[in-house]
Structures are given as C-alpha cells and as structure tokens.
Short mmCIF file of C-alpha atoms (C1' of nucleotides) in Angstrom, two decimals:
data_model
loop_
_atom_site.label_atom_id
_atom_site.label_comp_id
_atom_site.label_asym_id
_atom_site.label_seq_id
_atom_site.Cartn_x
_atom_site.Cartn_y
_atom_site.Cartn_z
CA UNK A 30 78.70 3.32 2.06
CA UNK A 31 79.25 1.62 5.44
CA UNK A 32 75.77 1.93 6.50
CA UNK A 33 74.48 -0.34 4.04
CA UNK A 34 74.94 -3.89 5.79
CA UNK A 35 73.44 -2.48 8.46
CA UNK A 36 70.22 -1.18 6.62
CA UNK A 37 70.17 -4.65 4.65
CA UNK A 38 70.31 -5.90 7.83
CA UNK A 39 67.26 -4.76 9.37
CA UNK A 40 65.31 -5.57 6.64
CA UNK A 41 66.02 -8.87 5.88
CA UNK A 42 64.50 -9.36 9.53
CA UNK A 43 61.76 -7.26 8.94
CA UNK A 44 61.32 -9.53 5.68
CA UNK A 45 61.56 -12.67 8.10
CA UNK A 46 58.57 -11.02 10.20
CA UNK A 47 56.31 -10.70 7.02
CA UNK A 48 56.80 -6.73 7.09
CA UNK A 49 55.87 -5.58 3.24
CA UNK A 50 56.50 -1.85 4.14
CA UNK A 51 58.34 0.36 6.41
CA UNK A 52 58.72 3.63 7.30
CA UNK A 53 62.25 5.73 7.52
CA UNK A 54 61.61 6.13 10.77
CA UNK A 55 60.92 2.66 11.55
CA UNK A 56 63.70 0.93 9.49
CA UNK A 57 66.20 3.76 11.20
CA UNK A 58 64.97 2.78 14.77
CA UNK A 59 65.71 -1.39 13.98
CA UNK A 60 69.44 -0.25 12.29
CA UNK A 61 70.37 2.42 15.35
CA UNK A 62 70.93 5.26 12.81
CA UNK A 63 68.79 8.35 12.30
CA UNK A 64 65.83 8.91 9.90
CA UNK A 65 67.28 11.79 8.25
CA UNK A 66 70.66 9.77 7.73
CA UNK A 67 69.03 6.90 6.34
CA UNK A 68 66.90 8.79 4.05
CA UNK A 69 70.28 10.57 2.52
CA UNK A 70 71.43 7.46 2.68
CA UNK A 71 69.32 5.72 0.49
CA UNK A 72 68.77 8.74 -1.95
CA UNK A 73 72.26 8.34 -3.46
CA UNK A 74 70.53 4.39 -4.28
CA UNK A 75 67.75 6.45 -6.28
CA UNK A 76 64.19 7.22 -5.21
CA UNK A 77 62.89 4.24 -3.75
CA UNK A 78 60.39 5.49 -1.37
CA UNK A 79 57.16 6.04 -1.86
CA UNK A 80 55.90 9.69 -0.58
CA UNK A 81 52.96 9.51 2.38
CA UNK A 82 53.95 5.85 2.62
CA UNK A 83 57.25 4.63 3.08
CA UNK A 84 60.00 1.76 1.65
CA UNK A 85 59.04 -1.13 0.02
CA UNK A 86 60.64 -3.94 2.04
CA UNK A 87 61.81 -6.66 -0.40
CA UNK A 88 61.97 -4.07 -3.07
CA UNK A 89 64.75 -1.71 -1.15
CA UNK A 90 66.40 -5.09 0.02
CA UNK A 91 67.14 -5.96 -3.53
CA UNK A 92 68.18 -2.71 -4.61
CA UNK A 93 70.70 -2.52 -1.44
CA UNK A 94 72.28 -5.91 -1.94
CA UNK A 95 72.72 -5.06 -6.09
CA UNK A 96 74.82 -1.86 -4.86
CA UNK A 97 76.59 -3.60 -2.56
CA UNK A 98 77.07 -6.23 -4.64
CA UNK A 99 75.73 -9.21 -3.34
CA UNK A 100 73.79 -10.31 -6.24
CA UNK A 101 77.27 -12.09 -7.36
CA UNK A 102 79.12 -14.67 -5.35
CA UNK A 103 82.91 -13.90 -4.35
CA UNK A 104 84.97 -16.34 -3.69
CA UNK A 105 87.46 -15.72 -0.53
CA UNK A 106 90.69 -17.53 0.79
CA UNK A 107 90.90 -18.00 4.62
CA UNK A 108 94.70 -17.64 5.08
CA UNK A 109 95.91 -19.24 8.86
CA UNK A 110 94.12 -21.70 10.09
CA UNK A 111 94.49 -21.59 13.67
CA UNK A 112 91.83 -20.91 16.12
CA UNK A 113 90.25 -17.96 14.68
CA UNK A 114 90.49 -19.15 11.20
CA UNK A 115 88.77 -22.11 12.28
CA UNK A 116 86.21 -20.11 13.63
CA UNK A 117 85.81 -18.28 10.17
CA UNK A 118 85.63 -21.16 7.89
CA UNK A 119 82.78 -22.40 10.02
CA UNK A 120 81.15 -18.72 10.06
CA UNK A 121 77.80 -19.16 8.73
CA UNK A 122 77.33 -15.76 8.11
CA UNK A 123 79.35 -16.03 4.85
CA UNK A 124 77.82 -18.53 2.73
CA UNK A 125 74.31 -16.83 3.31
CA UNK A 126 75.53 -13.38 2.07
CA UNK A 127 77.06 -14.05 -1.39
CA UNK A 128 80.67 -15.06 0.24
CA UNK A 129 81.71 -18.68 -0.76
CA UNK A 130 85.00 -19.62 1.14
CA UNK A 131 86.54 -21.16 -1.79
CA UNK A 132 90.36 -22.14 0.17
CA UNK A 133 91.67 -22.30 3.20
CA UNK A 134 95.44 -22.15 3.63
CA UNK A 135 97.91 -22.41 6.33
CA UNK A 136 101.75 -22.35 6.35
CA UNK A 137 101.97 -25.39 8.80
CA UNK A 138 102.29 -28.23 6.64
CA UNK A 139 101.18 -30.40 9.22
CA UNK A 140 97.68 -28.71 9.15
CA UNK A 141 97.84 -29.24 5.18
CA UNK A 142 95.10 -32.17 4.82
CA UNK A 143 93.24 -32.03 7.76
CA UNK A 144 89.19 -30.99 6.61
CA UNK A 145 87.61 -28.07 8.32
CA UNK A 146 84.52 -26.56 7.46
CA UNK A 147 84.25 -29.41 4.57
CA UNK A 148 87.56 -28.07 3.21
CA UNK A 149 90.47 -29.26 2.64
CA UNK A 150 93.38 -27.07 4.57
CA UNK A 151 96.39 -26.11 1.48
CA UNK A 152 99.42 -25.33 1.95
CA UNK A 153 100.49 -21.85 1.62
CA UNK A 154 103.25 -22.92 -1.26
CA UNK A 155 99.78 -23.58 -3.67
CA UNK A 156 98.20 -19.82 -2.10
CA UNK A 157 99.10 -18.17 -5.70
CA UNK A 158 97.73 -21.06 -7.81
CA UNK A 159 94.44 -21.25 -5.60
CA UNK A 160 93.54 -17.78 -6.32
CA UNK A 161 94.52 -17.71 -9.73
CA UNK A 162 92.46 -21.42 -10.20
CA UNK A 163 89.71 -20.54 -7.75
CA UNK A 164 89.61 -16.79 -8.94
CA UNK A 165 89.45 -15.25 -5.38
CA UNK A 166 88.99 -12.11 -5.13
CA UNK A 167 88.92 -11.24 -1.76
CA UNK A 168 91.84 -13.00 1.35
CA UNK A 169 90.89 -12.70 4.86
CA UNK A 170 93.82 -12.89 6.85
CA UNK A 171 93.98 -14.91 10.11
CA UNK A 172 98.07 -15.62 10.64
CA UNK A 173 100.19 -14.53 13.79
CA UNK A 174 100.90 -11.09 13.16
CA UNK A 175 104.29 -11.01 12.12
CA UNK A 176 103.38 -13.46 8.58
CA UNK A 177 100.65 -10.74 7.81
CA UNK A 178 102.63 -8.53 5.93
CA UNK A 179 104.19 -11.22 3.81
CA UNK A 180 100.94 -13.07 2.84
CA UNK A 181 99.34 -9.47 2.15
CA UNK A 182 101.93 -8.51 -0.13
CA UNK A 183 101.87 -12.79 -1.89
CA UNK A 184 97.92 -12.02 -2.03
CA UNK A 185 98.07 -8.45 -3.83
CA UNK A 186 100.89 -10.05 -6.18
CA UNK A 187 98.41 -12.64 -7.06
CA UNK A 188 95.69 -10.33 -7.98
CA UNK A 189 93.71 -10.32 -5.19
CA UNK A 190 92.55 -6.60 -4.49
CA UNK A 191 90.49 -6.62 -1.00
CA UNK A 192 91.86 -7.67 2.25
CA UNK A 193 90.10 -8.51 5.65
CA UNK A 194 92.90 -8.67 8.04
CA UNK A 195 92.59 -10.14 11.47
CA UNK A 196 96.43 -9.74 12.68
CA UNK A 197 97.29 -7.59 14.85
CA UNK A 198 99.81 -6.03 12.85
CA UNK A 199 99.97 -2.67 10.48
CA UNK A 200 100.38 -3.33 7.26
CA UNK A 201 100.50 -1.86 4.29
CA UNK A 202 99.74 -2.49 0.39
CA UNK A 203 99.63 -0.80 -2.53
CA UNK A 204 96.90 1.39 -3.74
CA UNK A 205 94.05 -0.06 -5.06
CA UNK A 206 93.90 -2.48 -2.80
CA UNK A 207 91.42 -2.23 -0.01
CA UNK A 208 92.50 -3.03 3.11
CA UNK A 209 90.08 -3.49 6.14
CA UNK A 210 91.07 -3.84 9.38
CA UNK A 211 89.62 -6.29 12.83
CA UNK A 212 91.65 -6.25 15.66
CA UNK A 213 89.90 -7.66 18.71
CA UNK A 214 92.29 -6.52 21.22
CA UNK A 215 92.20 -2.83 19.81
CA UNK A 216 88.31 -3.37 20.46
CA UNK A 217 88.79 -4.34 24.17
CA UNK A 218 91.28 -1.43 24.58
CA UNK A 219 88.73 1.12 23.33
CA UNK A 220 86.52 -0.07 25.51
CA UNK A 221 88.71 -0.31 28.43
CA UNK A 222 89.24 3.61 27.75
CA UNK A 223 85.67 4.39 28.27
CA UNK A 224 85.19 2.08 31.09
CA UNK A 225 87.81 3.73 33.25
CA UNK A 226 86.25 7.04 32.38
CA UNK A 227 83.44 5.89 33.91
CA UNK A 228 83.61 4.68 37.27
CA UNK A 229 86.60 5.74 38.31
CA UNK A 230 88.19 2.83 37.61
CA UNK A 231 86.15 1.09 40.55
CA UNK A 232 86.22 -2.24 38.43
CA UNK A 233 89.94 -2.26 37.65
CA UNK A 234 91.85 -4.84 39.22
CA UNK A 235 95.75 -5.05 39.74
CA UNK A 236 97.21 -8.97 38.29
CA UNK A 237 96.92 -9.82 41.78
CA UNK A 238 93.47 -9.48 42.77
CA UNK A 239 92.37 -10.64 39.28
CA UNK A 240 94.19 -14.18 39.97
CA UNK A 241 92.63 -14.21 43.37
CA UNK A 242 89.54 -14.00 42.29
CA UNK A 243 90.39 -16.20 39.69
CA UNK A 244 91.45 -18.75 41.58
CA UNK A 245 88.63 -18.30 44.38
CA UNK A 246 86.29 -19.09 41.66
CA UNK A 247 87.15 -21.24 38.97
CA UNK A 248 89.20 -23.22 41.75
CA UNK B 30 90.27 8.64 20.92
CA UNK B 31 89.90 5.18 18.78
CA UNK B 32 93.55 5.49 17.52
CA UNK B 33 96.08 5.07 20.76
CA UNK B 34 95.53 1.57 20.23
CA UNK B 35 97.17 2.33 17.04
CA UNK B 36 100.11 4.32 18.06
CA UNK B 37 100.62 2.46 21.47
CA UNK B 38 100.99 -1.05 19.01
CA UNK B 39 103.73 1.08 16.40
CA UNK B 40 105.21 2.04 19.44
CA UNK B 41 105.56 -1.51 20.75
CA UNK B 42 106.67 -2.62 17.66
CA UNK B 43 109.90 0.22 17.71
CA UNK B 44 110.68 -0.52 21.36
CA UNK B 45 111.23 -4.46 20.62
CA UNK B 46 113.60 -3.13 17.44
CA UNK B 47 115.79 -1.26 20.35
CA UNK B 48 114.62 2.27 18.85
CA UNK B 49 114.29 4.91 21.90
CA UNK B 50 113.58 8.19 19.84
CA UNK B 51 110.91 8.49 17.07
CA UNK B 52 109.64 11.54 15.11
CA UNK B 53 105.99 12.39 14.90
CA UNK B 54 106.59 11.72 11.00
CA UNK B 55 107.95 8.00 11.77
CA UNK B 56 105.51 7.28 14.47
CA UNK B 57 102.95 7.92 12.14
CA UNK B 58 104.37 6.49 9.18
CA UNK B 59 104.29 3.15 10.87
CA UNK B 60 100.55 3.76 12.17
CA UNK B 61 99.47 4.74 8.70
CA UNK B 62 98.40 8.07 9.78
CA UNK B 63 98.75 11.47 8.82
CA UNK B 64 101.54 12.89 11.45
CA UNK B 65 99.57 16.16 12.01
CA UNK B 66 96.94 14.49 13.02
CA UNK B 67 99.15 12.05 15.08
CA UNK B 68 100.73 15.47 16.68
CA UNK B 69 97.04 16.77 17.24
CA UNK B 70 96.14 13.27 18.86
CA UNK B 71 99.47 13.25 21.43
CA UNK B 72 98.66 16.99 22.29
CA UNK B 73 95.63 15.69 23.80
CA UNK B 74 97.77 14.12 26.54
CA UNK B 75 100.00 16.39 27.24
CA UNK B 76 103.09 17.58 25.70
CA UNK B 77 105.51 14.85 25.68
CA UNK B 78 107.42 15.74 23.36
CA UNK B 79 110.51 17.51 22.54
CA UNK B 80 110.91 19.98 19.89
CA UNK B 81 113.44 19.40 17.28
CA UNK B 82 113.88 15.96 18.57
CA UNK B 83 110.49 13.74 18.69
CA UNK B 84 109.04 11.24 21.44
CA UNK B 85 110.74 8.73 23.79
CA UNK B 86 109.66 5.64 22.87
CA UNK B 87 109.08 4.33 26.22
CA UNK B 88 108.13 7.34 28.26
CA UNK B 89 105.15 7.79 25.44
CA UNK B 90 104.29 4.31 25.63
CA UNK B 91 103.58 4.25 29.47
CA UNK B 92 101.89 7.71 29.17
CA UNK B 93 99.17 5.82 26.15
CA UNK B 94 99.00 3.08 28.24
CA UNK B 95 97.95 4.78 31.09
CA UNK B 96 95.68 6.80 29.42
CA UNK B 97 93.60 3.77 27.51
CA UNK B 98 93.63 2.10 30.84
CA UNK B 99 96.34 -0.21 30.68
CA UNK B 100 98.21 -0.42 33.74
CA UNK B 101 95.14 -1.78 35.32
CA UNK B 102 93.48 -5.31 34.59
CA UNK B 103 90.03 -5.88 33.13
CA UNK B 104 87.91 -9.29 33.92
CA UNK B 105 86.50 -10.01 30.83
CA UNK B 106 83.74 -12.90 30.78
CA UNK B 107 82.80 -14.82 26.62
CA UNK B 108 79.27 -15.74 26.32
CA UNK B 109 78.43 -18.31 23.83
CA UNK B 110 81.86 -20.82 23.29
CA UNK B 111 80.55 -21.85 19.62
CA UNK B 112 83.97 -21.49 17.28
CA UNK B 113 84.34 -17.97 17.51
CA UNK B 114 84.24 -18.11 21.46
CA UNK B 115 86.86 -20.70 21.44
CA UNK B 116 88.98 -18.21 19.23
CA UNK B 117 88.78 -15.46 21.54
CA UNK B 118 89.13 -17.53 24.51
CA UNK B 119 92.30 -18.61 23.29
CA UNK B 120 93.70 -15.81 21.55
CA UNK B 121 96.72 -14.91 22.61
CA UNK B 122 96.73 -11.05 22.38
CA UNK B 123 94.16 -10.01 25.45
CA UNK B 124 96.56 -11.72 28.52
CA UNK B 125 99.35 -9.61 27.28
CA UNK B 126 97.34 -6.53 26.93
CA UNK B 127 95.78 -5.71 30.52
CA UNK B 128 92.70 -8.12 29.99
CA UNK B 129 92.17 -11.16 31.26
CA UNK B 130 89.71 -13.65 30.48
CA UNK B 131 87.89 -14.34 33.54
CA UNK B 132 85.19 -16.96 32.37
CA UNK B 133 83.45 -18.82 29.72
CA UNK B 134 79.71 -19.07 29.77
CA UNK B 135 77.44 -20.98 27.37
CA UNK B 136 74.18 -21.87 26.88
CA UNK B 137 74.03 -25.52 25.98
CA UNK B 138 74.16 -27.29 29.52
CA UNK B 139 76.65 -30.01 27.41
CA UNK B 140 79.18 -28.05 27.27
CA UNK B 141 79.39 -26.83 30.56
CA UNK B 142 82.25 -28.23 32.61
CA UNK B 143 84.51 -28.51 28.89
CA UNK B 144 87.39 -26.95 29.28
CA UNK B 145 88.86 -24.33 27.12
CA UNK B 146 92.23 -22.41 26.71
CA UNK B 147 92.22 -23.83 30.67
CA UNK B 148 88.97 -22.55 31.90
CA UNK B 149 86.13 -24.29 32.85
CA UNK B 150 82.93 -23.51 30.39
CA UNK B 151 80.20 -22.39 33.11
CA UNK B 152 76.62 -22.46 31.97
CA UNK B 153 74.90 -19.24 31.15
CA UNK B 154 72.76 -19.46 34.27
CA UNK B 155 75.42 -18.43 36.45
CA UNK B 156 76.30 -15.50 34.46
CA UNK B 157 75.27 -12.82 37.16
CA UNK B 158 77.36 -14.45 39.93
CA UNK B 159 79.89 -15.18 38.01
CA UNK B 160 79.69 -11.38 37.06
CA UNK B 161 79.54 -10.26 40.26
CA UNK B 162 82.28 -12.36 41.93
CA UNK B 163 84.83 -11.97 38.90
CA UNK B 164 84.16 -8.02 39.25
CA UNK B 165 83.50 -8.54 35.46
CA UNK B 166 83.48 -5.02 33.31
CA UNK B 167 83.41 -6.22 30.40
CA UNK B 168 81.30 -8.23 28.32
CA UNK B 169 82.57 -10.34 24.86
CA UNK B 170 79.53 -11.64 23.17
CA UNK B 171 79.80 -14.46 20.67
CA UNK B 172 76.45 -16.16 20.75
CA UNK B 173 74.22 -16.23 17.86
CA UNK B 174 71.73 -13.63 16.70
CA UNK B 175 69.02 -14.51 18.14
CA UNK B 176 70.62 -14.89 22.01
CA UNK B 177 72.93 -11.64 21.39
CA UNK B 178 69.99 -8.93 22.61
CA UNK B 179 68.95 -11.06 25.95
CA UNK B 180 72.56 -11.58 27.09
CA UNK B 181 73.24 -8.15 26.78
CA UNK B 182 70.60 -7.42 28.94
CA UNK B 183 71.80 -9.86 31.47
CA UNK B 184 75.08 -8.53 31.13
CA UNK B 185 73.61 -5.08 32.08
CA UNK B 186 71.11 -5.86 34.41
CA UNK B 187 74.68 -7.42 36.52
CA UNK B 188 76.61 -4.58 36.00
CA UNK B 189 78.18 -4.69 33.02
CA UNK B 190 78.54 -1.02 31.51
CA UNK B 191 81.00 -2.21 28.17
CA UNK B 192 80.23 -4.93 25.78
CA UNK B 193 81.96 -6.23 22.31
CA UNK B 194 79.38 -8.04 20.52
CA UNK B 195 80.36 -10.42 17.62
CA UNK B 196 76.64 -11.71 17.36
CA UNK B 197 75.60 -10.44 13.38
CA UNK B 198 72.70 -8.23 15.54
CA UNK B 199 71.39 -5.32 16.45
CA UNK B 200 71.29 -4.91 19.93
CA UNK B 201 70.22 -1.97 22.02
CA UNK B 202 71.75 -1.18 25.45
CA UNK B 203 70.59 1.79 27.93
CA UNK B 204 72.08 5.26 28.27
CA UNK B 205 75.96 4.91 29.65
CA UNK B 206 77.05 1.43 28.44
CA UNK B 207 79.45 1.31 26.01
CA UNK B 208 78.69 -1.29 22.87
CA UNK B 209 80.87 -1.56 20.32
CA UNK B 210 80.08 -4.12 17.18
CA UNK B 211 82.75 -6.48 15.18
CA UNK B 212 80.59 -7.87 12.55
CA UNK B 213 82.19 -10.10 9.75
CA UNK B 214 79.82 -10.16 7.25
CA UNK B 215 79.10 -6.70 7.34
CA UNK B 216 83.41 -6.34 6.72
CA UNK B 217 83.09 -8.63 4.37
CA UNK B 218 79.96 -6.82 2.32
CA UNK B 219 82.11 -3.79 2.50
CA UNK B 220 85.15 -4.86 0.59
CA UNK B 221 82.89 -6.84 -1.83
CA UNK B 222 81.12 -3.14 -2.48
CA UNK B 223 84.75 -1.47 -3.23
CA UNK B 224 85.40 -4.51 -5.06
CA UNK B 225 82.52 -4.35 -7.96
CA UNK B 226 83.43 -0.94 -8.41
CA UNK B 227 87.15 -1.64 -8.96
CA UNK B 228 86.80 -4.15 -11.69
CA UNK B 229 83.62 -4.27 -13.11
CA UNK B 230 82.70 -7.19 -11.24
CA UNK B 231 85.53 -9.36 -13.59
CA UNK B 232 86.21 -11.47 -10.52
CA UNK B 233 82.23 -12.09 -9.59
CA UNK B 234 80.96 -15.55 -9.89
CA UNK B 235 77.51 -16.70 -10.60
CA UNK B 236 76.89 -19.40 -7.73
CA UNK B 237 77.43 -22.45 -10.43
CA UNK B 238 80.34 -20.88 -11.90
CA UNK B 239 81.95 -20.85 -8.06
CA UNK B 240 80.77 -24.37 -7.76
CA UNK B 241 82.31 -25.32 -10.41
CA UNK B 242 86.24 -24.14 -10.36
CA UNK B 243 85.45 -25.68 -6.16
CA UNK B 244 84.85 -29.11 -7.87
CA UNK B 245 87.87 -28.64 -9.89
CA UNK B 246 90.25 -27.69 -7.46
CA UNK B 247 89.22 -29.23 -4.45
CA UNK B 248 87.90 -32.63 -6.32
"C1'" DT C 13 47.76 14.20 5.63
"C1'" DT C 14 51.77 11.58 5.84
"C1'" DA C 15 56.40 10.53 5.00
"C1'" DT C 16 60.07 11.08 1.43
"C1'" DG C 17 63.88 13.71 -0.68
"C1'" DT C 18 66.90 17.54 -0.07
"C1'" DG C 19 68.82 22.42 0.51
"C1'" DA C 20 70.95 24.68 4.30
"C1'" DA C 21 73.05 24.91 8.80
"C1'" DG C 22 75.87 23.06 12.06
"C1'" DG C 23 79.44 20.36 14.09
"C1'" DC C 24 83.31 17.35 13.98
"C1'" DC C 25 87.56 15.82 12.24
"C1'" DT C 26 91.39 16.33 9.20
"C1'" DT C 27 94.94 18.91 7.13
"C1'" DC C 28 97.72 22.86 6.42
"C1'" DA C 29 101.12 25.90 7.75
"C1'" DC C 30 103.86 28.14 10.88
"C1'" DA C 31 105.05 30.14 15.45
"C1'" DG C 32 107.92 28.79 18.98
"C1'" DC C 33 110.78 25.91 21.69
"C1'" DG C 34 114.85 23.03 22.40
"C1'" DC D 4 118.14 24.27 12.44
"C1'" DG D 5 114.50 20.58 13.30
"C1'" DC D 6 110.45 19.11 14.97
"C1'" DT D 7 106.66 19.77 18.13
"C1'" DG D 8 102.33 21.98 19.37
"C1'" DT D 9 98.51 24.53 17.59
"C1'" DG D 10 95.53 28.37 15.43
"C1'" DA D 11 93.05 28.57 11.24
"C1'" DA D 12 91.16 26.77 7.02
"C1'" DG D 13 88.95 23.29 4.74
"C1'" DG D 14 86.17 19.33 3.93
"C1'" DC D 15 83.10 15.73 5.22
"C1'" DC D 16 79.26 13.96 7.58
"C1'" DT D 17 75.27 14.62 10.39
"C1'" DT D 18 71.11 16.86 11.57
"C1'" DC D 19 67.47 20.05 10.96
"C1'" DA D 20 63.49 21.58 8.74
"C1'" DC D 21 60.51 21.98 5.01
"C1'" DA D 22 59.04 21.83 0.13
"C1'" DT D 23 57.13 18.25 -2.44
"C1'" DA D 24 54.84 14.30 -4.00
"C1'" DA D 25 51.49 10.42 -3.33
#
DNA sequence: TTATGTGAAGGCCTTCACAGCG
DNA sequence: CGCTGTGAAGGCCTTCACATAA
C-alpha cells in the first residue's frame, strides 16, 4: 500500500512532538488523506486502534514500518554518478529509513575512485560482482537515459528484483521485477498542464521574453 | 491526464528513429500502456487519427504538446541549492522541454552569489521579487523538511499557483494551487514493501550483517 | 460517549468488444 | 480489410454512515 510512508510519516513527527496517541482524524489531517481511508487503510494491518480512543503512536509506527519492511536493512546500488546521483548518495533520507547505499557505480572510468558520500565510486565492469558480494537488492538508476535500459536489464540478470529509475527513458523488465518510476521533467509537465488551465496561460512566456527577463535580471 | 507526458516522450523517441506512422498498439507498446486505454486517452483531444492506418507521428506530437502546455515557456525558480538543487539546476531535460530555470534561491547567505549550471544563487530573501520580475509559475522545492512548508507559503503568498516539492514533508497549500510531491524515501519504502513479499526477506540484512559485507568490499 | 472497523453505495478508471470509417 | 473511436461492462478505490466496542 502506497499510503503507508505517508502515514509512517506523520507519525514519526507526531512521535518527535511527544504525541502518545492520536486520533484517525487527527493522524489523517497531518498525512492529507481522509479518516475513513486511513482507517481501511490500517485495518488490512490488523486492529490496532483502540475504540473511544484512538492509535497508539509508537505502537502503530512499529507495526507500519514491520509491513513495510523497514525493520530490515536493504542494501541499494546508486548506478550513474553524475549530478543527481551525487545528490542521492548524499540523501539523508536513506540511511535513516532502513536503506544503506551499499555501491555506487558509474560507467566513466574516470569517475571510478573519486569518494562521494564516503564511498568509493566502481566501475560499472564490477556492477554484477557488487551486488552479488554486497547482496543488493534494490538499484536506483541515475544514468542518461539511453544506458537505462542496459543497466536495468545487467541489474535484473544479477538478481536484483526492485528498480528506482530516475532516467527519463521507458523501460522495461521482466516480471517480477518491480519497477518504479521518477521523472522530474514529467512532474514539471503535469504541472505545466494545470497551470495553463488556470490562468489562461497569463504566466506563459514565449523563449524570447523569458531570456529578456532573464537577462534583465540575473544580468 | 498524468500520461501525455508518457506518450508525447514514446513519440519523441519514434520521430528521432525516422518513423512517421504508428498504431495505437505500437504507441502504446512503447509507453507500456494498455492501447485501449491509450485510444481512450487520444480521444480526449480530438480525433487525430486515421482509421485503418494509426497516428502521424509528428502531427500528434505537436497536438500533446500543445495540449500539456508546451509550446509556451515556464520560469521555474529552485529553492534550497543543497545537492539535490544542484541536480535539478543542472539537469539537462527541463531547457529542452518548455521550462526554463529562471533562478536559484537559498537560504544560507554563503552561498549566495555561487554560481550554478550558470546562474547566480540569490538568497531566499529576494524570493518574492525575484518571483515577480521572472513572472515565475512555478515553484521546485528542494530545501529540507523543516523549511519546505514556509517556502511554500512564500511561494504562494507571490503568486505561485504550482509547486514540485522534493522536501520529505507534508505541506499544505490553499484551494487552486497545484502541489505535486517526489519523495525518495517514500519510493524507496515502496519497492522495499514489494520486495519482502517477493522473497521472504532472503536479501534483508540485519544492520551488522550490511556493515559487514561494506567492510569487505569496500575495505 | 467517543472513535474505530466495516458493509454498502458511489464514482472513477480500465478493459473489452465492436461499430464504423478510411 | 485494418485500425480508430467509443458504448458498455467490469473492477478497483474512495467515501459514507453506522453498528460496535472500549
């Protein structure tokens, strides 16, 4: 369930606040999601609410992170080591929630060496030996988007089974594997859809007026 | 509809190969879709295509284009230029799809005046000019938590009505502005749930286990 | 009395299957 | 004859509303 970050979410800050006990209601309000969702939500998890009272707050945050399975650590591979992979190796967000970045790789050989993050950067001849050695489980993929296919298809062929891919490119893989998809600019787009909607597409600019501005400002 | 970013990027991808015809079972073979629901989606738009023969390649492109938005520019300022600003300042794939990165704005007064992917880092107290003399719509916000709700606000209060928030938060924005999340962890937590259920949790670690094949493979 | 857990209703999206057009 | 465009069926997810338990 896709909801369940989000829930885990809330109340690890309501944990950080000293909250012992929360309300549906409550908890829905500080995730965005509505009570009667939630509640259906966390049925499937079992009956961990108390009737007239509410959730238990470190008691429901356990119980969420053992389904999702964040009581184990999983090691991941960081594959492309350019800007954005840069900018996940250093993610703190990881290491805090049961993900231990156990390799980062990059097919520039040049890049092969250099630390980041406290790493050393591999190259991507070693990718199959890392996961075997490091027994990754899970690749996040951060290359241009026309290598994606080819390390997805090296990373399922070395066992791993879950892929976080951050090219924008389609790709496909085998069944089994899970394949989840971030694309930043399909993001913007979506919202650029919306936003035009809007106002009447008062904000647009043509490539003109945007460098004008541009330039007017930044000089 | 969250999926003509999808089709508009196959579509891209057949153009560059020289293919001017495609059938409603190709296009969506290369999208990953179903291609009923890829006829249902182009319907939407009109009926561009022709029966017993498929789409023109270009002719559809330009028609999704124009329909996200495309064919006009967006001014797009990045709050917060920690390592995952610096990514998405300088990747690549916004310029060449209708957005532009207008400016850079950060907190921390040190890092004003840096430059990055060749625009100056401005500090976050000029956000609302900048805003306002950019003709900013959109709002990409990289900051940490604990910033992510304020600058939103900011970003409203100036006009903003669409925002892409990257901060691992919950944020709440008024009636009529568009916020859409990209959270890493929560991706991450997602594919680690599929994950324990695939295998049994073979490939989980205990944290001294992970430690432990790191030391041996990294040294 | 209060707030959970859950049938039932409702709505949305996907998929099927084929009429109809080129 | 082939493939689009689309009514209709089906399934999934959300929301309502209340019986039920503390």
């Amino acid at each position: 369930m896709a909801r369940l970050p989000l829930y885990l979410r809330a109340l690890t800050g309501l944990a950080e606040r000293g909250v012992a006990t929360v309300s549906s209601e409550e908890l829905a309000a500080s995730a965005g999601v509505n009570s009667a969702k939630l509640r259906k939500d966390l049925s499937y998890l079992g009956s961990y609410g108390t009737r007239g009272v509410g959730y238990e707050v470190d008691f429901l945050r356990h119980q969420i992170s053992r389904e999702i399975g964040l009581t184990q650590d999983w090691s991941v591979v960081i594959v492309g080591i350019g800007n954005l992979g840069h900018a996940l190796a250093n993610y703190g967000g990881f290491a805090s929630r049961g993900f231990r970045i156990a390799a980062l790789v990059d097919a520039d050989p040049k890049r092969a060496g250099e630390e980041v993050a406290g790493l050393q950067v591999r190259h991507a001849d070693e990718l199959e030996d890392l996961i075997q050695q490091l027994r990754i489980s899970i690749g996040v993929v951060a290359t241009p988007a026309r290598a994606a296919q080819t390390v997805c298809d090296r990373l399922v062929a070395a066992g791993v089974t879950s892929i976080l891919n951050f090219a924008p490119a389609i790709v496909q893989v085998r069944d089994g594997v899970d394949l989840r998809k971030v694309d930043l600019s399909t993001e913007l787009q979506i919202l650029a859809y919306h936003e035009q909607r809007k106002n009447g597409a008062a904000l647009a600019l043509t490539a003109e007026q945007a460098a004008e501005l541009a330039e007017a400002v930044n000089g």
